[in-house]
Amino acid sequence: MSALGVAVIGHGFMGRAHSAAWRNAGAAFGLPHYRQQVLVGRSADAVAAAAAAWGWQESATDWRAVLARDDIQIVDICTPGWAHAEIAIAALRAGKHVIVEKPLANSVDEAEQMVEVAAAAARRGVFSMVGFNYRRVPAIALARELIAAGRLGTVRQVRASYLQDWLADDNAPMSWRLRAETAGSGALGDIASHAVDLVQFVLTEQVMEASGALRTFVPQRPGGAGGAEEVTVDDAVWANLRLSGGASASIEASRIATGRKNSLHLEIYGSRGALRFDLERLNELEFFDAMDPLAEQGFRRILVTEPEHPYLKAWWPQGHILGWEHSFSHQVRDFLDCIDQGRAPSPSFAEGLQVQRVLGAIAESSDRNGIRIAV
Amino acid sequence: MSALGVAVIGHGFMGRAHSAAWRNAGAAFGLPHYRQQVLVGRSADAVAAAAAAWGWQESATDWRAVLARDDIQIVDICTPGWAHAEIAIAALRAGKHVIVEKPLANSVDEAEQMVEVAAAAARRGVFSMVGFNYRRVPAIALARELIAAGRLGTVRQVRASYLQDWLADDNAPMSWRLRAETAGSGALGDIASHAVDLVQFVLTEQVMEASGALRTFVPQRPGGAGGAEEVTVDDAVWANLRLSGGASASIEASRIATGRKNSLHLEIYGSRGALRFDLERLNELEFFDAMDPLAEQGFRRILVTEPEHPYLKAWWPQGHILGWEHSFSHQVRDFLDCIDQGRAPSPSFAEGLQVQRVLGAIAESSDRNGIRIAV
Amino acid sequence: MSALGVAVIGHGFMGRAHSAAWRNAGAAFGLPHYRQQVLVGRSADAVAAAAAAWGWQESATDWRAVLARDDIQIVDICTPGWAHAEIAIAALRAGKHVIVEKPLANSVDEAEQMVEVAAAAARRGVFSMVGFNYRRVPAIALARELIAAGRLGTVRQVRASYLQDWLADDNAPMSWRLRAETAGSGALGDIASHAVDLVQFVLTEQVMEASGALRTFVPQRPGGAGGAEEVTVDDAVWANLRLSGGASASIEASRIATGRKNSLHLEIYGSRGALRFDLERLNELEFFDAMDPLAEQGFRRILVTEPEHPYLKAWWPQGHILGWEHSFSHQVRDFLDCIDQGRAPSPSFAEGLQVQRVLGAIAESSDRNGIRIAV
Amino acid sequence: MSALGVAVIGHGFMGRAHSAAWRNAGAAFGLPHYRQQVLVGRSADAVAAAAAAWGWQESATDWRAVLARDDIQIVDICTPGWAHAEIAIAALRAGKHVIVEKPLANSVDEAEQMVEVAAAAARRGVFSMVGFNYRRVPAIALARELIAAGRLGTVRQVRASYLQDWLADDNAPMSWRLRAETAGSGALGDIASHAVDLVQFVLTEQVMEASGALRTFVPQRPGGAGGAEEVTVDDAVWANLRLSGGASASIEASRIATGRKNSLHLEIYGSRGALRFDLERLNELEFFDAMDPLAEQGFRRILVTEPEHPYLKAWWPQGHILGWEHSFSHQVRDFLDCIDQGRAPSPSFAEGLQVQRVLGAIAESSDRNGIRIAV
C-alpha cells in the first residue's frame, strides 16, 4: 500500500494541533503509511513558514488546487467553522477522506447538507469524521469501557461542566468569537458542544430532550478602534438533558469562570458505581465501585498511564503522563485504522449534526422561557 | 444575670446534634449563663435515657408543660417538620426564645403564620431563629467575609450542589422521608434547601427567579410489610436561579449520587476571584485571587483553623480540625450572643420562609415544563 | 455498678481537650457509669472557672488531696511532662486507674519507674495508659485493621512525617518548649513521638534499630525580657528505622515547615497494597489495592465516616465528619471499656517507655555522626 | 546559518523520547536550523524501522562512521550508561556538540575523564550537556525562579522522593537493571539521581555532606532460564543531605512503592514560603506564600500552563496541559539556544559528575553504618 498523502487546511490554533498529531501519530503507533504532504493557508509566507516548522513537505494557498491533486487522499479541515461545509463537500466529492474540526458547521442547514454528501461518499468507500478529540483522551475512553462493561450499573445522573476564564476580565478584547454572525454562539458552540458530545459518547446514549439558559455577563467589550463593541454571543450556558437510557444530565459551560483554565469536568453516577474526570488532570480517572466491601469504598484515582489502558501501549512507561495534544494523535490513529479497514470512523458527520441539534434545542429553550424541548 | 434554662424538644438525630451543641458551646465560648435543663420526647424511658447520656438535668414528655415553666427561657425545636409550627407559636406566645431546626415548616401557610407570630414576639424582645447550621461552618463564614470585602469583585456564576447516596441502592427501604404527605418533598426540602440558603447567605443576596426539575429514579421501594411502596418525593432536583445582585446560580441536589456521602459543594466565580468549598472537607476553603501576579495565580487551599478565622479562637491550635457538629455549637453561640445583646438572630423565620418560597418556585417550575418563575 | 469518679489534673491545652472527651464520650458511646467529678489546677480561680465551663462538678488545687478521696477512681494527668511521674506513681499506689498524656515522662529513668509501679498496680486490677490519642483516629484504626487482615501483604516501606510551622517565623518567641531542661527535646519528643508510636501501632511491629539527625535552624529567639535567648532543642528531626517485621521507615518531624499546620502524614507500602493518611484530613484514608484489576488500580479515598468504620457507629450519619478532639473521646471509651472488662488498656506505660527509647536512640545517633543504633 | 545535523545514538526508551524531542522542538520553538539526520543503532533492520517512524532521514549502525561525517554537528547519546564515555569522548574530539542522557557514566573514573575532555572541547566552542530533563519541566523552572526571587526566604528543609512500583511484585523478572555490574546501582542511580539534581538545581546550591542507606527487599528474582537470580542492586534508598546554603534535605527513592508510578515529589520549606511538586501532576506547582494575609494563606495550586510560565509561550492556550515528553523538547530548545549563542549549556558534564559524587557518598555511608560523609 502506498502512503496516503495528507493535507491540512488552516494553520491557526487547530491547524497547529492537527499538524502535531500528523507529525507524531506514526511514531507512536507505527502507522508509516501516510505522508505529511501539504499545509494550506491563505497567506503564502505565513503558511510556508508554518509548513516548514511543523513537518510538512510543502505549503499551498489554494485548497481547490490541493483537492485536485492525485497524491492527496486525506483532507483535514481546520479553518473557521463558516468554511467547513464548502471545503468538506468539495473534498468528499473529490474522493478524499475528510476530517472536519468541530463544530461540523455554523448552521444546521449546512450540517445537514454535509451529512448527505458524507453518506453518499461512504457508499463509495470515502470516509469522514468530525473532530471531537476529547473522545480520544485515554481516561475518557476508559470511562466508556467501564460503563459499557456495566461497572456503573444503571447510569442515572450526569454532571458535566466546561469552565474557562479567558473572558472573566471585562477588558478582554472583542473578537470574531464574540459575534453571533461569525461564531454562531459563544460558550454553547465552543465548549458546551464538547460536553454534550462526551456525555453521549461515554454513556453510548443520545439526548432526547433539553432545556436551558444562555447569558452574557459582559455585554460590551473594547473593540479594535478603541470604542466599545456589542457582544452578541453567550458567556455562559446551563442545560438540563434527558438521555435515551433514562439518565438526567446537567451541563454548565462558561468562559467567565475565574480560575478555571480548561476544566472539562464529568461526574457520572450509576446504581453500582460512579466516575469523575477533569481535563485539567486528563491522565486521571476517579472510579467509585459500590461493589467493593463497604468499609473500603472510595473514589480511586486511576492514573491512566498503564499499557492496559486505551492508547497507552504506544507511549511511555507507566506514570509518564500525556499532554492535551496527544488526543489529536489518537484521533489520527483511529481515523487511519478505519480507513485501513474500510470502516466508517466515529464521530461521523451525522453525530456532529446531532450534537448541533442538541445545542439548538438548548438555545431555543433559553429563548422560550426555559421550557423543555424534544431533540 | 441568672442562667437561661434551655429545653430541647425532640431526641432524634437533630435532638442529639443540638444537645451536643448545648453541652459544648459554653466550654468553647465561655457562655456559662445557660443551663441544659430539660430534654423533651414522647417516650418517657427513651427520653430519660437520652437526657442522662446527653447532659440534660431532666427529661419530660409534655412539651406544653415545659413551655409553662418559669425556669425555661429557650426552646429549641428538633421535632419532625409537621410539629414545628404548633410548638414554635406556643413557645413564642409563652415568651420563650425559639430555635427551630430547618425546614421552618412543612407548608408555606404554616411558615407565614410562624413569621407573623415571631415578628410580634420580637417586638416584645422574644427572639427566634431557624437552624441553617451550615452558615456557621467557619469556612462558609470566611467565604462570606471575603465576598463582602470585595475580594471576588462582582459575583456572576455560582455552582452549588448537595450530593448524597443513601438512596442509590434500589433496595434502600421505604420511610417517612420518602412520602410527600410526611416529608413534603425529597432532596428538594431536605438538602437543596441548605444549598439555597447558603448561596443567599454567602452572597448576601436573594433569589429573584427560579426554574427547575425534580425526578424520582426509584419509584418503588421495599415497605415495612415486605411489599413495594410508592415513593412520592423526588430523588434529585436541578434548579437555575437568578440572584438580586445579577448572578446566576445552578443548584443540583441528589440522594442517589453514588459515592458522595455528604457533599455540599459551592463554587463561586466573580470578576476578581473565586471560591470553592465542600462539606466533606469542611475545614478547607479554596480561594483564587485574580489580583495575584499572573504567574502565581492558583486556587489556594486555606486550612480554616487559624485563630484569625471565624469561630476558631474558641477551639484548638491551628491545624486541629473541627467536625460537622461544631456548626451547631457555633449556632448556639450566635443565638445566645443575640439574646444577650437584644438583637434579632439570623436566619430569622422570615428568612426560612423565603427559602421555602424559592423551593416552591422550583417545584412549580418542574411541574410547568421548566419555565422560569419569579420568587 | 456505681459511677466512676474522674479527676483531671491540669487545665492547659491538654486538660481542656481531655475535659471535652470526658464531657462527650458518654453521650456518644452510652457510657454513663462515670462522673466528671473534679478538675485540678494550681490557680484556684482559674481552675474553678475552667471547671464550671468544661462540665466538672468541682475544682481543686491540691492533687494529693484528690488522690485521697474515695469518690475518685480515675486520674487523668494533663500536667507538663516533668510532673507526670510523681503524680502517676502516687495515683497508682492510691489505687486509681491512670491516664497520662504523652510523653510518659521527661526521662527514661522516670519512665522506667512508672512502668514498674504500673505493673505492680495492674496485678491488683489497677490500670494505666499513656495518651497517644492518634491511635484512636478512625482512619488510623482502619489502617491497622487492613494491615492486620493482610490487605497490604508484606509491609516494606513506611514514610512518616509530622510537619508544623509555628516556629517557622524567626521571631516566634522563646518558651519552655524551646528549652532542653523543661521540654527534654523539641520536635523529637513533641511530635516525632506520635509518628514513631503510630508506625509501630499500625504495623503491630517494633522498632529494632534507629539512626537520625536533629537540627536547630533558629538558634536564638526573642525572650521575655526583650533580649535574645538560646534555643536548646531541635526544630526538626530525621530518622531511619528498621522494624521487627523487616520494614524500613523514615520519619521526618519539623516545627518550621512553612504552610504545614498539623500534618501528621503516613504512607505505607506493602507487597500487595498501600495506604496514605494525613491528620489535616483525618476523616480520610487512601488505600491502593494491588489485587484490583490492573486497569482499575488507584489510590481510593475512603471517607472514614461509615457505621462500618471503627468508632463511627457512635456518631453521625455517613459523610458527617469528625474533628481532631474526637480522638480523645475514643480514648476515654477504650479506657473505660478496658476497666469495665478488667483488661489492661493500650498503649501501656511500657509502650510509652519503648517509644522514648526509640527517641533516645535517634538523639544518640544524631550525636554520634548518624550511626545506626539498636533499640 | 546552515542547519545543524543531528544524530541520536541508541533507539531504546530514551532514544525514542529524544527522537520525539528533536521531531517537535522546532515546531514549538521556531528552531528550524537543525536537521533530524540519522538514528544510530546496532540492529540494522530495527534501527531503520525506528528511524522511518520517528522522523529521521536515515539510519546507521556504526556510530564511529557517523562521528566522521561533516554533516553531523550534534550527537545525542541514548545508549546504556556503560557506553557513554567512549562515544561522548570520541564525539567531542571529533568536534561535535554532545548531549549525554543521564547518568553521565557508570563510574566516577569515566565521568572524570569525560569532564576533562568536555572542558577542552568547550575551549574550542564545542559544547556538552547531561540530560537531567526534569529541570525543563515548566513547574520546576518556575519553582527555581520563585526561590531565586526570594519568595521562599531562606530555604531550610527540603523533602524529595522518587517513588515507583515496577519492582513491588516479587515476580517482576530479573534484568540488566538489577545487576550491579551493568547498572551500577538500582534506585540510587536510576531515580535518586534525578532527585539529587533537582534539589541542587531548584535551590541553586550544592550538597556538602551526605548520609544514607540502601536496601534490597527482594533479593532474588526469576531469571531468564527459569531459575532464581541474585539481585545485586538496591530496591530503595534513603539519604540525608546538607546543602551549601544551610538547608537540610531528605531523599527517598524506591522502585517497590506500591501504587506510586512515577512520583518524583518535592517539598521545599523556607522562612517566607513553601513549594510542592509531583511529577505525576507535572503541570502543577503548589506555592504557599507566608506573606499573604494570615486568614488567606494556603497552598495555591498554580496550573503552570500560562504564557507567562517558563517554556509555555511555545505551546497551547492556558489550561491545555503538557506531557512528560515535553521536557525533552525543552532540553533541545535550551541546548540549541546555547550553541546558537556560544554559551555552555547546563547541566554540564561537571554537574553530572558532581551528582555522581553525591550518590557515591550516599552509597559509602550506607556501607559504613550510616555515618555522614563530606562530598
CSV table of N, CA, C and O in Angstrom, one decimal, chain C residues 33-92:
chain,number,residue,atom,x,y,z
C,33,HIS,N,-21.6,5.4,83.2
C,33,HIS,CA,-21.1,4.9,84.5
C,33,HIS,C,-19.9,5.7,85.0
C,33,HIS,O,-19.0,5.1,85.7
C,34,TYR,N,-19.7,6.9,84.6
C,34,TYR,CA,-18.7,7.7,85.2
C,34,TYR,C,-19.2,9.1,85.5
C,34,TYR,O,-20.2,9.5,84.9
C,35,ARG,N,-18.5,9.8,86.4
C,35,ARG,CA,-18.9,11.2,86.8
C,35,ARG,C,-17.7,12.1,86.5
C,35,ARG,O,-16.5,11.8,86.9
C,36,GLN,N,-17.9,13.2,85.8
C,36,GLN,CA,-16.9,14.2,85.6
C,36,GLN,C,-16.8,15.0,86.9
C,36,GLN,O,-17.3,16.1,87.0
C,37,GLN,N,-16.0,14.5,87.9
C,37,GLN,CA,-16.0,15.0,89.2
C,37,GLN,C,-15.2,16.3,89.4
C,37,GLN,O,-15.8,17.3,89.8
C,38,VAL,N,-13.9,16.2,89.2
C,38,VAL,CA,-13.1,17.3,89.7
C,38,VAL,C,-12.0,17.6,88.7
C,38,VAL,O,-11.3,16.7,88.2
C,39,LEU,N,-11.8,18.9,88.5
C,39,LEU,CA,-10.7,19.4,87.7
C,39,LEU,C,-9.7,20.1,88.7
C,39,LEU,O,-10.0,20.9,89.5
C,40,VAL,N,-8.4,19.7,88.5
C,40,VAL,CA,-7.4,20.1,89.5
C,40,VAL,C,-6.4,21.0,88.8
C,40,VAL,O,-5.9,20.7,87.7
C,41,GLY,N,-6.1,22.2,89.5
C,41,GLY,CA,-5.0,23.1,88.9
C,41,GLY,C,-4.4,23.9,90.1
C,41,GLY,O,-4.9,23.8,91.2
C,42,ARG,N,-3.4,24.6,89.8
C,42,ARG,CA,-2.7,25.3,90.8
C,42,ARG,C,-3.4,26.6,91.2
C,42,ARG,O,-3.3,27.1,92.3
C,43,SER,N,-4.0,27.3,90.2
C,43,SER,CA,-4.6,28.6,90.5
C,43,SER,C,-6.1,28.4,90.7
C,43,SER,O,-6.8,28.0,89.9
C,44,ALA,N,-6.5,28.7,92.0
C,44,ALA,CA,-7.8,28.4,92.4
C,44,ALA,C,-8.9,29.0,91.5
C,44,ALA,O,-9.9,28.4,91.1
C,45,ASP,N,-8.7,30.3,91.2
C,45,ASP,CA,-9.8,31.0,90.4
C,45,ASP,C,-9.8,30.4,89.0
C,45,ASP,O,-10.9,30.2,88.5
C,46,ALA,N,-8.7,30.3,88.4
C,46,ALA,CA,-8.6,29.9,87.0
C,46,ALA,C,-9.2,28.5,86.9
C,46,ALA,O,-10.0,28.2,86.0
C,47,VAL,N,-8.8,27.6,87.8
C,47,VAL,CA,-9.3,26.2,87.7
C,47,VAL,C,-10.8,26.1,88.0
C,47,VAL,O,-11.5,25.3,87.4
C,48,ALA,N,-11.3,27.0,88.9
C,48,ALA,CA,-12.7,27.0,89.2
C,48,ALA,C,-13.5,27.4,87.9
C,48,ALA,O,-14.5,26.8,87.6
C,49,ALA,N,-13.0,28.5,87.3
C,49,ALA,CA,-13.7,28.9,86.1
C,49,ALA,C,-13.7,27.9,85.0
C,49,ALA,O,-14.7,27.6,84.3
C,50,ALA,N,-12.5,27.2,84.8
C,50,ALA,CA,-12.4,26.2,83.8
C,50,ALA,C,-13.4,25.0,84.1
C,50,ALA,O,-14.0,24.5,83.3
C,51,ALA,N,-13.4,24.6,85.4
C,51,ALA,CA,-14.2,23.5,85.8
C,51,ALA,C,-15.7,23.8,85.5
C,51,ALA,O,-16.4,23.0,85.0
C,52,ALA,N,-16.1,25.0,85.8
C,52,ALA,CA,-17.5,25.4,85.6
C,52,ALA,C,-17.8,25.4,84.1
C,52,ALA,O,-18.9,24.9,83.6
C,53,ALA,N,-16.9,25.9,83.3
C,53,ALA,CA,-17.2,25.9,81.8
C,53,ALA,C,-17.1,24.6,81.2
C,53,ALA,O,-17.8,24.3,80.2
C,54,TRP,N,-16.3,23.7,81.7
C,54,TRP,CA,-16.0,22.5,81.0
C,54,TRP,C,-16.8,21.3,81.5
C,54,TRP,O,-16.5,20.1,81.1
C,55,GLY,N,-17.7,21.5,82.4
C,55,GLY,CA,-18.6,20.4,82.8
C,55,GLY,C,-18.2,19.7,84.0
C,55,GLY,O,-18.8,18.6,84.3
C,56,TRP,N,-17.2,20.1,84.8
C,56,TRP,CA,-16.8,19.5,86.0
C,56,TRP,C,-17.7,19.9,87.2
C,56,TRP,O,-18.1,21.0,87.3
C,57,GLN,N,-17.9,19.0,88.1
C,57,GLN,CA,-18.8,19.3,89.2
C,57,GLN,C,-18.1,20.2,90.2
C,57,GLN,O,-18.7,21.0,90.9
C,58,GLU,N,-16.7,20.1,90.3
C,58,GLU,CA,-16.0,20.9,91.2
C,58,GLU,C,-14.6,21.1,90.8
C,58,GLU,O,-14.1,20.4,89.8
C,59,SER,N,-13.8,22.0,91.4
C,59,SER,CA,-12.4,22.1,91.1
C,59,SER,C,-11.6,22.0,92.4
C,59,SER,O,-12.2,22.0,93.5
C,60,ALA,N,-10.3,21.8,92.3
C,60,ALA,CA,-9.4,21.7,93.4
C,60,ALA,C,-8.0,22.1,93.1
C,60,ALA,O,-7.7,22.2,91.9
C,61,THR,N,-7.2,22.4,94.1
C,61,THR,CA,-5.9,22.9,93.8
C,61,THR,C,-4.8,21.9,94.3
C,61,THR,O,-3.7,22.0,94.0
C,62,ASP,N,-5.2,20.9,95.2
C,62,ASP,CA,-4.3,20.0,95.8
C,62,ASP,C,-4.5,18.6,95.2
C,62,ASP,O,-5.4,17.9,95.6
C,63,TRP,N,-3.7,18.2,94.3
C,63,TRP,CA,-3.9,16.9,93.7
C,63,TRP,C,-3.7,15.7,94.7
C,63,TRP,O,-4.4,14.7,94.6
C,64,ARG,N,-2.9,16.0,95.7
C,64,ARG,CA,-2.7,14.9,96.7
C,64,ARG,C,-4.0,14.6,97.4
C,64,ARG,O,-4.4,13.5,97.7
C,65,ALA,N,-4.7,15.7,97.8
C,65,ALA,CA,-6.0,15.6,98.4
C,65,ALA,C,-7.0,14.9,97.6
C,65,ALA,O,-7.8,14.0,98.0
C,66,VAL,N,-6.9,15.2,96.3
C,66,VAL,CA,-7.9,14.5,95.4
C,66,VAL,C,-7.6,13.0,95.3
C,66,VAL,O,-8.5,12.2,95.3
C,67,LEU,N,-6.3,12.7,95.3
C,67,LEU,CA,-5.9,11.2,95.3
C,67,LEU,C,-6.4,10.5,96.5
C,67,LEU,O,-6.6,9.3,96.5
C,68,ALA,N,-6.6,11.2,97.6
C,68,ALA,CA,-7.0,10.6,98.8
C,68,ALA,C,-8.5,10.4,98.9
C,68,ALA,O,-9.0,9.7,99.8
C,69,ARG,N,-9.3,10.9,98.0
C,69,ARG,CA,-10.7,10.8,98.0
C,69,ARG,C,-11.2,9.4,97.6
C,69,ARG,O,-10.8,8.9,96.6
C,70,ASP,N,-12.2,9.0,98.2
C,70,ASP,CA,-12.8,7.7,97.9
C,70,ASP,C,-13.7,7.7,96.7
C,70,ASP,O,-14.0,6.7,96.1
C,71,ASP,N,-14.2,8.9,96.4
C,71,ASP,CA,-15.1,9.0,95.2
C,71,ASP,C,-14.4,9.2,93.9
C,71,ASP,O,-15.1,9.5,92.9
C,72,ILE,N,-13.1,9.2,93.9
C,72,ILE,CA,-12.3,9.3,92.7
C,72,ILE,C,-11.7,7.9,92.4
C,72,ILE,O,-11.0,7.4,93.2
C,73,GLN,N,-12.0,7.4,91.2
C,73,GLN,CA,-11.4,6.1,90.8
C,73,GLN,C,-10.5,6.3,89.6
C,73,GLN,O,-9.7,5.4,89.3
C,74,ILE,N,-10.6,7.4,88.9
C,74,ILE,CA,-9.8,7.6,87.7
C,74,ILE,C,-9.1,8.9,87.7
C,74,ILE,O,-9.7,9.9,88.0
C,75,VAL,N,-7.8,8.9,87.5
C,75,VAL,CA,-7.0,10.1,87.5
C,75,VAL,C,-6.4,10.3,86.1
C,75,VAL,O,-5.6,9.4,85.6
C,76,ASP,N,-6.6,11.4,85.5
C,76,ASP,CA,-6.2,11.7,84.1
C,76,ASP,C,-5.2,12.8,84.2
C,76,ASP,O,-5.6,14.0,84.5
C,77,ILE,N,-3.9,12.6,83.9
C,77,ILE,CA,-2.9,13.5,84.2
C,77,ILE,C,-2.5,14.3,82.9
C,77,ILE,O,-2.0,13.8,81.9
C,78,CYS,N,-2.8,15.6,82.9
C,78,CYS,CA,-2.5,16.5,81.8
C,78,CYS,C,-1.6,17.6,82.1
C,78,CYS,O,-1.6,18.7,81.5
C,79,THR,N,-0.7,17.4,83.1
C,79,THR,CA,0.3,18.4,83.5
C,79,THR,C,1.4,18.4,82.5
C,79,THR,O,1.5,17.5,81.7
C,80,PRO,N,2.3,19.4,82.6
C,80,PRO,CA,3.6,19.2,81.8
C,80,PRO,C,4.3,17.9,82.2
C,80,PRO,O,4.1,17.4,83.3
C,81,GLY,N,5.2,17.5,81.3
C,81,GLY,CA,5.8,16.2,81.5
C,81,GLY,C,6.6,16.0,82.7
C,81,GLY,O,6.6,14.8,83.3
C,82,TRP,N,7.2,17.0,83.2
C,82,TRP,CA,8.1,16.8,84.4
C,82,TRP,C,7.3,16.4,85.6
C,82,TRP,O,7.9,15.8,86.6
C,83,ALA,N,6.0,16.6,85.7
C,83,ALA,CA,5.2,16.3,86.8
C,83,ALA,C,4.5,14.9,86.7
C,83,ALA,O,3.9,14.4,87.6
C,84,HIS,N,4.6,14.3,85.5
C,84,HIS,CA,3.9,13.0,85.3
C,84,HIS,C,4.2,11.9,86.3
C,84,HIS,O,3.3,11.3,86.8
C,85,ALA,N,5.5,11.7,86.5
C,85,ALA,CA,6.0,10.5,87.2
C,85,ALA,C,5.4,10.6,88.7
C,85,ALA,O,4.8,9.7,89.1
C,86,GLU,N,5.6,11.7,89.3
C,86,GLU,CA,5.2,11.8,90.7
C,86,GLU,C,3.7,11.6,90.9
C,86,GLU,O,3.3,10.8,91.7
C,87,ILE,N,3.0,12.3,90.1
C,87,ILE,CA,1.5,12.1,90.2
C,87,ILE,C,1.0,10.7,89.8
C,87,ILE,O,0.2,10.1,90.6
C,88,ALA,N,1.5,10.2,88.7
C,88,ALA,CA,1.1,8.9,88.3
C,88,ALA,C,1.4,7.8,89.3
C,88,ALA,O,0.6,7.0,89.6
C,89,ILE,N,2.6,7.9,89.8
C,89,ILE,CA,3.0,6.9,90.8
C,89,ILE,C,2.1,7.0,92.0
C,89,ILE,O,1.6,5.9,92.6
C,90,ALA,N,1.9,8.2,92.5
C,90,ALA,CA,1.1,8.3,93.7
C,90,ALA,C,-0.3,7.8,93.4
C,90,ALA,O,-1.0,7.2,94.3
C,91,ALA,N,-0.8,8.2,92.3
C,91,ALA,CA,-2.2,7.8,91.9
C,91,ALA,C,-2.4,6.3,91.9
C,91,ALA,O,-3.3,5.7,92.4
C,92,LEU,N,-1.4,5.6,91.2
C,92,LEU,CA,-1.5,4.2,91.1
C,92,LEU,C,-1.4,3.5,92.5
C,92,LEU,O,-2.1,2.6,92.8
